[in-house]
């Protein structure tokens, strides 16, 4: 695991993600228990970081995508910029009497070092902010290359984790105990059949569809789960579509 000190000494060029991600720190003796009760999978310092997870509502629909890092006794969480205020309010309302402190922080900055090849797993935290910012297409390309979704204000509470193929990445823990939406998510896994999947879709040049909108492509109803971006020279978007019948 990289330490913040080590990363801050890197001489590689760095590109900031601060236009897209807001960073929070969670501190206190109950942080691990709090996260255990909120997220769809377990998190520990021994895991590769950043760790991808999500928080759902009671109906099993994802409220927030999150990236997690642990440094010493603190956990740092990155959430989409459009959901930062909602996320902070959500956390503060659920801390109750637990020994957890949430703080929006700018002491660390999420960065990447390669805009054309990096994946989500390559996002790092550094103490020295970069003057070079990643543009929207470059930010979303991190998730396209990793085949992972990223929830924004437009897509919050729209999808359950399986519909975004998080089960295919082993990012849903069905044994970790209760968290918001766990019963619905587990029921689909154990006794239901997932009829939807996340896919990358090439889009026509004249399309005006927005992130989160439901559209018809090739006579098939789909819902966008990203903006349309220029990806590898093509206009593309992540969509949630019906699985092909066996």
mmCIF file of C-alpha atoms in Angstrom:
data_model
loop_
_atom_site.group_PDB
_atom_site.id
_atom_site.type_symbol
_atom_site.label_atom_id
_atom_site.label_comp_id
_atom_site.label_asym_id
_atom_site.label_seq_id
_atom_site.Cartn_x
_atom_site.Cartn_y
_atom_site.Cartn_z
ATOM 1 C CA UNK A 1 0.000 0.000 0.000
ATOM 2 C CA UNK A 2 1.311 3.437 -0.898
ATOM 3 C CA UNK A 3 1.644 5.913 1.928
ATOM 4 C CA UNK A 4 0.677 9.540 1.482
ATOM 5 C CA UNK A 5 4.272 10.533 2.207
ATOM 6 C CA UNK A 6 5.597 8.258 -0.520
ATOM 7 C CA UNK A 7 3.100 9.523 -3.050
ATOM 8 C CA UNK A 8 3.813 13.157 -2.319
ATOM 9 C CA UNK A 9 7.460 12.548 -3.211
ATOM 10 C CA UNK A 10 6.628 11.062 -6.620
ATOM 11 C CA UNK A 11 8.272 12.834 -9.546
ATOM 12 C CA UNK A 12 5.765 11.520 -12.044
ATOM 13 C CA UNK A 13 3.446 14.069 -13.655
ATOM 14 C CA UNK A 14 0.137 14.193 -11.793
ATOM 15 C CA UNK A 15 -3.334 15.133 -12.982
ATOM 16 C CA UNK A 16 -5.894 16.251 -10.422
ATOM 17 C CA UNK A 17 -9.413 14.805 -10.125
ATOM 18 C CA UNK A 18 -10.590 17.553 -7.762
ATOM 19 C CA UNK A 19 -13.051 18.913 -10.358
ATOM 20 C CA UNK A 20 -14.891 15.597 -10.207
ATOM 21 C CA UNK A 21 -14.332 14.106 -6.735
ATOM 22 C CA UNK A 22 -14.801 15.500 -3.236
ATOM 23 C CA UNK A 23 -12.766 13.911 -0.471
ATOM 24 C CA UNK A 24 -13.986 13.270 3.086
ATOM 25 C CA UNK A 25 -12.155 11.836 6.067
ATOM 26 C CA UNK A 26 -13.755 9.593 8.674
ATOM 27 C CA UNK A 27 -11.995 9.291 12.006
ATOM 28 C CA UNK A 28 -12.817 7.780 15.390
ATOM 29 C CA UNK A 29 -12.862 4.346 16.980
ATOM 30 C CA UNK A 30 -16.201 3.357 15.391
ATOM 31 C CA UNK A 31 -15.303 4.082 11.756
ATOM 32 C CA UNK A 32 -14.905 0.409 10.800
ATOM 33 C CA UNK A 33 -18.232 -0.550 12.381
ATOM 34 C CA UNK A 34 -19.966 2.411 10.776
ATOM 35 C CA UNK A 35 -18.767 1.523 7.285
ATOM 36 C CA UNK A 36 -19.621 -2.129 7.883
ATOM 37 C CA UNK A 37 -23.224 -1.084 8.511
ATOM 38 C CA UNK A 38 -23.476 1.136 5.433
ATOM 39 C CA UNK A 39 -21.559 -0.232 2.434
ATOM 40 C CA UNK A 40 -22.237 -3.173 0.129
ATOM 41 C CA UNK A 41 -18.861 -4.823 0.764
ATOM 42 C CA UNK A 42 -16.244 -5.108 3.471
ATOM 43 C CA UNK A 43 -13.216 -2.837 3.657
ATOM 44 C CA UNK A 44 -9.882 -3.244 5.417
ATOM 45 C CA UNK A 45 -6.416 -1.762 5.290
ATOM 46 C CA UNK A 46 -5.041 -4.988 3.803
ATOM 47 C CA UNK A 47 -7.164 -4.584 0.652
ATOM 48 C CA UNK A 48 -5.956 -2.924 -2.566
ATOM 49 C CA UNK A 49 -6.699 0.790 -2.511
ATOM 50 C CA UNK A 50 -8.650 2.671 -3.570
ATOM 51 C CA UNK A 51 -11.396 0.260 -2.633
ATOM 52 C CA UNK A 52 -14.591 0.577 -4.669
ATOM 53 C CA UNK A 53 -17.866 0.345 -2.793
ATOM 54 C CA UNK A 54 -21.337 1.886 -2.648
ATOM 55 C CA UNK A 55 -24.098 2.902 -0.260
ATOM 56 C CA UNK A 56 -27.691 2.026 -1.150
ATOM 57 C CA UNK A 57 -31.110 3.198 -0.016
ATOM 58 C CA UNK A 58 -33.633 0.925 1.665
ATOM 59 C CA UNK A 59 -34.874 -0.246 -1.743
ATOM 60 C CA UNK A 60 -31.409 -1.460 -2.715
ATOM 61 C CA UNK A 61 -30.743 1.357 -5.185
ATOM 62 C CA UNK A 62 -27.313 2.956 -5.117
ATOM 63 C CA UNK A 63 -27.161 6.399 -3.532
ATOM 64 C CA UNK A 64 -23.402 6.914 -3.755
ATOM 65 C CA UNK A 65 -20.434 5.279 -5.414
ATOM 66 C CA UNK A 66 -17.386 5.572 -3.159
ATOM 67 C CA UNK A 67 -13.630 5.144 -3.356
ATOM 68 C CA UNK A 68 -11.947 4.370 -0.020
ATOM 69 C CA UNK A 69 -8.388 4.645 1.245
ATOM 70 C CA UNK A 70 -7.118 3.948 4.750
ATOM 71 C CA UNK A 71 -4.183 5.924 6.133
ATOM 72 C CA UNK A 72 -3.254 5.141 9.747
ATOM 73 C CA UNK A 73 -6.517 5.354 11.743
ATOM 74 C CA UNK A 74 -8.409 7.500 9.237
ATOM 75 C CA UNK A 75 -10.455 6.443 6.244
ATOM 76 C CA UNK A 76 -10.707 8.752 3.248
ATOM 77 C CA UNK A 77 -13.736 8.567 0.981
ATOM 78 C CA UNK A 78 -14.181 10.100 -2.473
ATOM 79 C CA UNK A 79 -17.679 10.814 -3.739
ATOM 80 C CA UNK A 80 -18.888 12.529 -6.894
ATOM 81 C CA UNK A 81 -18.755 16.310 -6.714
ATOM 82 C CA UNK A 82 -22.477 16.575 -7.529
ATOM 83 C CA UNK A 83 -23.374 14.456 -4.478
ATOM 84 C CA UNK A 84 -20.970 15.896 -1.904
ATOM 85 C CA UNK A 85 -23.493 17.878 0.143
ATOM 86 C CA UNK A 86 -26.038 15.048 0.061
ATOM 87 C CA UNK A 87 -23.374 12.547 1.129
ATOM 88 C CA UNK A 88 -22.184 14.676 4.039
ATOM 89 C CA UNK A 89 -25.749 15.122 5.266
ATOM 90 C CA UNK A 90 -26.387 11.392 4.906
ATOM 91 C CA UNK A 91 -23.345 10.503 7.028
ATOM 92 C CA UNK A 92 -24.065 13.054 9.750
ATOM 93 C CA UNK A 93 -27.664 11.848 10.099
ATOM 94 C CA UNK A 94 -26.535 8.237 10.614
ATOM 95 C CA UNK A 95 -23.623 8.631 12.968
ATOM 96 C CA UNK A 96 -25.946 8.975 15.989
ATOM 97 C CA UNK A 97 -23.795 8.361 19.081
ATOM 98 C CA UNK A 98 -21.058 6.450 17.303
ATOM 99 C CA UNK A 99 -17.498 7.717 17.743
ATOM 100 C CA UNK A 100 -17.152 8.873 14.138
ATOM 101 C CA UNK A 101 -16.139 12.287 12.872
ATOM 102 C CA UNK A 102 -16.710 13.272 9.239
ATOM 103 C CA UNK A 103 -14.729 16.115 7.682
ATOM 104 C CA UNK A 104 -14.572 17.430 4.153
ATOM 105 C CA UNK A 105 -10.861 17.750 3.435
ATOM 106 C CA UNK A 106 -8.614 19.435 0.912
ATOM 107 C CA UNK A 107 -5.400 18.389 2.653
ATOM 108 C CA UNK A 108 -5.120 15.494 0.207
ATOM 109 C CA UNK A 109 -5.867 15.401 -3.500
ATOM 110 C CA UNK A 110 -6.971 12.483 -5.703
ATOM 111 C CA UNK A 111 -4.740 12.253 -8.774
ATOM 112 C CA UNK A 112 -3.725 9.999 -11.639
ATOM 113 C CA UNK A 113 -0.426 9.918 -13.490
ATOM 114 C CA UNK A 114 -1.523 8.703 -16.930
ATOM 115 C CA UNK A 115 -4.669 10.099 -18.577
ATOM 116 C CA UNK A 116 -4.723 7.642 -21.488
ATOM 117 C CA UNK A 117 -4.190 4.322 -19.677
ATOM 118 C CA UNK A 118 -4.973 4.622 -15.973
ATOM 119 C CA UNK A 119 -7.896 2.795 -14.382
ATOM 120 C CA UNK A 120 -9.869 3.529 -11.236
ATOM 121 C CA UNK A 121 -7.404 1.422 -9.243
ATOM 122 C CA UNK A 122 -4.620 3.850 -10.153
ATOM 123 C CA UNK A 123 -6.211 6.861 -8.423
ATOM 124 C CA UNK A 124 -3.898 8.011 -5.610
ATOM 125 C CA UNK A 125 -4.002 10.505 -2.788
ATOM 126 C CA UNK A 126 -1.183 13.029 -2.570
ATOM 127 C CA UNK A 127 -0.382 15.971 -0.360
ATOM 128 C CA UNK A 128 0.751 18.197 -3.224
ATOM 129 C CA UNK A 129 -2.140 19.308 -5.418
ATOM 130 C CA UNK A 130 -1.533 19.246 -9.165
ATOM 131 C CA UNK A 131 -2.182 22.286 -11.306
ATOM 132 C CA UNK A 132 -3.238 20.053 -14.195
ATOM 133 C CA UNK A 133 -6.873 18.984 -14.031
ATOM 134 C CA UNK A 134 -8.457 15.973 -15.669
ATOM 135 C CA UNK A 135 -11.268 16.854 -18.056
ATOM 136 C CA UNK A 136 -14.640 15.121 -18.023
ATOM 137 C CA UNK A 137 -13.873 12.643 -20.826
ATOM 138 C CA UNK A 138 -10.602 11.636 -19.159
ATOM 139 C CA UNK A 139 -12.325 11.177 -15.796
ATOM 140 C CA UNK A 140 -15.067 8.936 -17.174
ATOM 141 C CA UNK A 141 -12.565 6.956 -19.229
ATOM 142 C CA UNK A 142 -11.059 5.702 -15.943
ATOM 143 C CA UNK A 143 -14.358 3.951 -15.223
ATOM 144 C CA UNK A 144 -15.012 2.853 -18.797
ATOM 145 C CA UNK A 145 -11.636 1.079 -18.931
ATOM 146 C CA UNK A 146 -12.302 -0.570 -15.565
ATOM 147 C CA UNK A 147 -15.892 -1.513 -16.589
ATOM 148 C CA UNK A 148 -17.160 0.134 -13.403
ATOM 149 C CA UNK A 149 -20.039 2.587 -12.953
ATOM 150 C CA UNK A 150 -19.840 5.923 -11.155
ATOM 151 C CA UNK A 151 -22.972 7.362 -9.573
ATOM 152 C CA UNK A 152 -23.740 11.082 -9.915
ATOM 153 C CA UNK A 153 -26.709 13.264 -9.014
ATOM 154 C CA UNK A 154 -28.377 12.202 -12.274
ATOM 155 C CA UNK A 155 -28.148 8.472 -11.515
ATOM 156 C CA UNK A 156 -28.450 8.342 -7.721
ATOM 157 C CA UNK A 157 -31.227 5.939 -6.610
ATOM 158 C CA UNK A 158 -31.677 4.634 -10.161
ATOM 159 C CA UNK A 159 -29.920 1.248 -10.102
ATOM 160 C CA UNK A 160 -29.373 -1.716 -7.818
ATOM 161 C CA UNK A 161 -25.782 -3.044 -7.664
ATOM 162 C CA UNK A 162 -26.407 -6.147 -9.798
ATOM 163 C CA UNK A 163 -27.867 -4.024 -12.602
ATOM 164 C CA UNK A 164 -24.481 -2.286 -12.765
ATOM 165 C CA UNK A 165 -22.646 -5.632 -12.865
ATOM 166 C CA UNK A 166 -20.948 -5.075 -9.509
ATOM 167 C CA UNK A 167 -21.549 -8.734 -8.729
ATOM 168 C CA UNK A 168 -19.333 -9.612 -11.699
ATOM 169 C CA UNK A 169 -16.499 -7.691 -10.024
ATOM 170 C CA UNK A 170 -17.102 -9.478 -6.668
ATOM 171 C CA UNK A 171 -18.008 -6.116 -5.150
ATOM 172 C CA UNK A 172 -21.167 -7.263 -3.393
ATOM 173 C CA UNK A 173 -20.683 -9.091 -0.097
ATOM 174 C CA UNK A 174 -23.699 -11.268 0.634
ATOM 175 C CA UNK A 175 -22.349 -12.478 3.987
ATOM 176 C CA UNK A 176 -21.259 -9.257 5.733
ATOM 177 C CA UNK A 177 -24.482 -8.559 7.597
ATOM 178 C CA UNK A 178 -27.074 -5.836 7.374
ATOM 179 C CA UNK A 179 -26.684 -2.609 5.445
ATOM 180 C CA UNK A 180 -29.300 -0.438 3.685
ATOM 181 C CA UNK A 181 -30.959 -2.408 0.889
ATOM 182 C CA UNK A 182 -29.200 -5.655 1.832
ATOM 183 C CA UNK A 183 -32.383 -7.739 1.919
ATOM 184 C CA UNK A 184 -33.424 -6.780 -1.609
ATOM 185 C CA UNK A 185 -29.909 -7.191 -3.000
ATOM 186 C CA UNK A 186 -29.508 -10.622 -1.357
ATOM 187 C CA UNK A 187 -32.952 -11.779 -2.448
ATOM 188 C CA UNK A 188 -32.127 -11.077 -6.092
ATOM 189 C CA UNK A 189 -28.877 -13.011 -5.714
ATOM 190 C CA UNK A 190 -30.257 -16.081 -3.938
ATOM 191 C CA UNK A 191 -33.775 -16.517 -5.298
ATOM 192 C CA UNK A 192 -34.195 -14.084 -8.173
ATOM 193 C CA UNK A 193 -32.746 -13.629 -11.637
ATOM 194 C CA UNK A 194 -30.862 -10.520 -12.634
ATOM 195 C CA UNK A 195 -32.286 -9.321 -15.937
ATOM 196 C CA UNK A 196 -30.071 -6.265 -16.473
ATOM 197 C CA UNK A 197 -26.388 -5.568 -17.036
ATOM 198 C CA UNK A 198 -23.963 -2.685 -17.526
ATOM 199 C CA UNK A 199 -22.481 -2.311 -21.001
ATOM 200 C CA UNK A 200 -20.454 0.113 -23.068
ATOM 201 C CA UNK A 201 -22.480 1.427 -25.994
ATOM 202 C CA UNK A 202 -21.324 3.273 -29.089
ATOM 203 C CA UNK A 203 -23.640 6.245 -29.615
ATOM 204 C CA UNK A 204 -24.725 7.967 -32.845
ATOM 205 C CA UNK A 205 -23.112 11.326 -33.530
ATOM 206 C CA UNK A 206 -26.428 13.201 -33.390
ATOM 207 C CA UNK A 207 -27.551 11.840 -30.012
ATOM 208 C CA UNK A 208 -28.544 14.314 -27.298
ATOM 209 C CA UNK A 209 -29.194 11.804 -24.504
ATOM 210 C CA UNK A 210 -28.076 12.817 -21.007
ATOM 211 C CA UNK A 211 -26.679 10.810 -18.108
ATOM 212 C CA UNK A 212 -29.524 8.922 -16.407
ATOM 213 C CA UNK A 213 -31.984 9.265 -19.292
ATOM 214 C CA UNK A 214 -33.948 6.342 -20.686
ATOM 215 C CA UNK A 215 -33.634 5.971 -24.443
ATOM 216 C CA UNK A 216 -34.192 3.400 -27.178
ATOM 217 C CA UNK A 217 -31.193 2.041 -29.069
ATOM 218 C CA UNK A 218 -31.673 -0.456 -31.887
ATOM 219 C CA UNK A 219 -35.286 -0.925 -30.723
ATOM 220 C CA UNK A 220 -34.092 -1.854 -27.224
ATOM 221 C CA UNK A 221 -34.924 0.245 -24.141
ATOM 222 C CA UNK A 222 -31.813 1.234 -22.163
ATOM 223 C CA UNK A 223 -30.837 3.760 -19.509
ATOM 224 C CA UNK A 224 -27.645 5.783 -19.574
ATOM 225 C CA UNK A 225 -25.375 5.477 -16.542
ATOM 226 C CA UNK A 226 -22.777 7.999 -17.701
ATOM 227 C CA UNK A 227 -22.505 11.027 -19.939
ATOM 228 C CA UNK A 228 -21.617 10.447 -23.572
ATOM 229 C CA UNK A 229 -17.877 10.921 -24.042
ATOM 230 C CA UNK A 230 -15.243 10.566 -26.722
ATOM 231 C CA UNK A 231 -13.633 7.237 -25.807
ATOM 232 C CA UNK A 232 -10.929 5.746 -28.009
ATOM 233 C CA UNK A 233 -12.076 7.947 -30.888
ATOM 234 C CA UNK A 234 -15.741 6.958 -30.596
ATOM 235 C CA UNK A 235 -18.759 8.511 -28.902
ATOM 236 C CA UNK A 236 -19.622 6.089 -26.093
ATOM 237 C CA UNK A 237 -21.687 5.825 -22.935
ATOM 238 C CA UNK A 238 -22.267 3.254 -20.246
ATOM 239 C CA UNK A 239 -25.793 1.920 -20.419
ATOM 240 C CA UNK A 240 -27.931 -0.452 -18.386
ATOM 241 C CA UNK A 241 -29.694 -2.850 -20.715
ATOM 242 C CA UNK A 242 -31.692 -6.057 -20.575
ATOM 243 C CA UNK A 243 -29.645 -9.241 -20.538
ATOM 244 C CA UNK A 244 -29.953 -11.475 -23.553
ATOM 245 C CA UNK A 245 -32.352 -14.346 -22.945
ATOM 246 C CA UNK A 246 -30.561 -17.703 -22.533
#
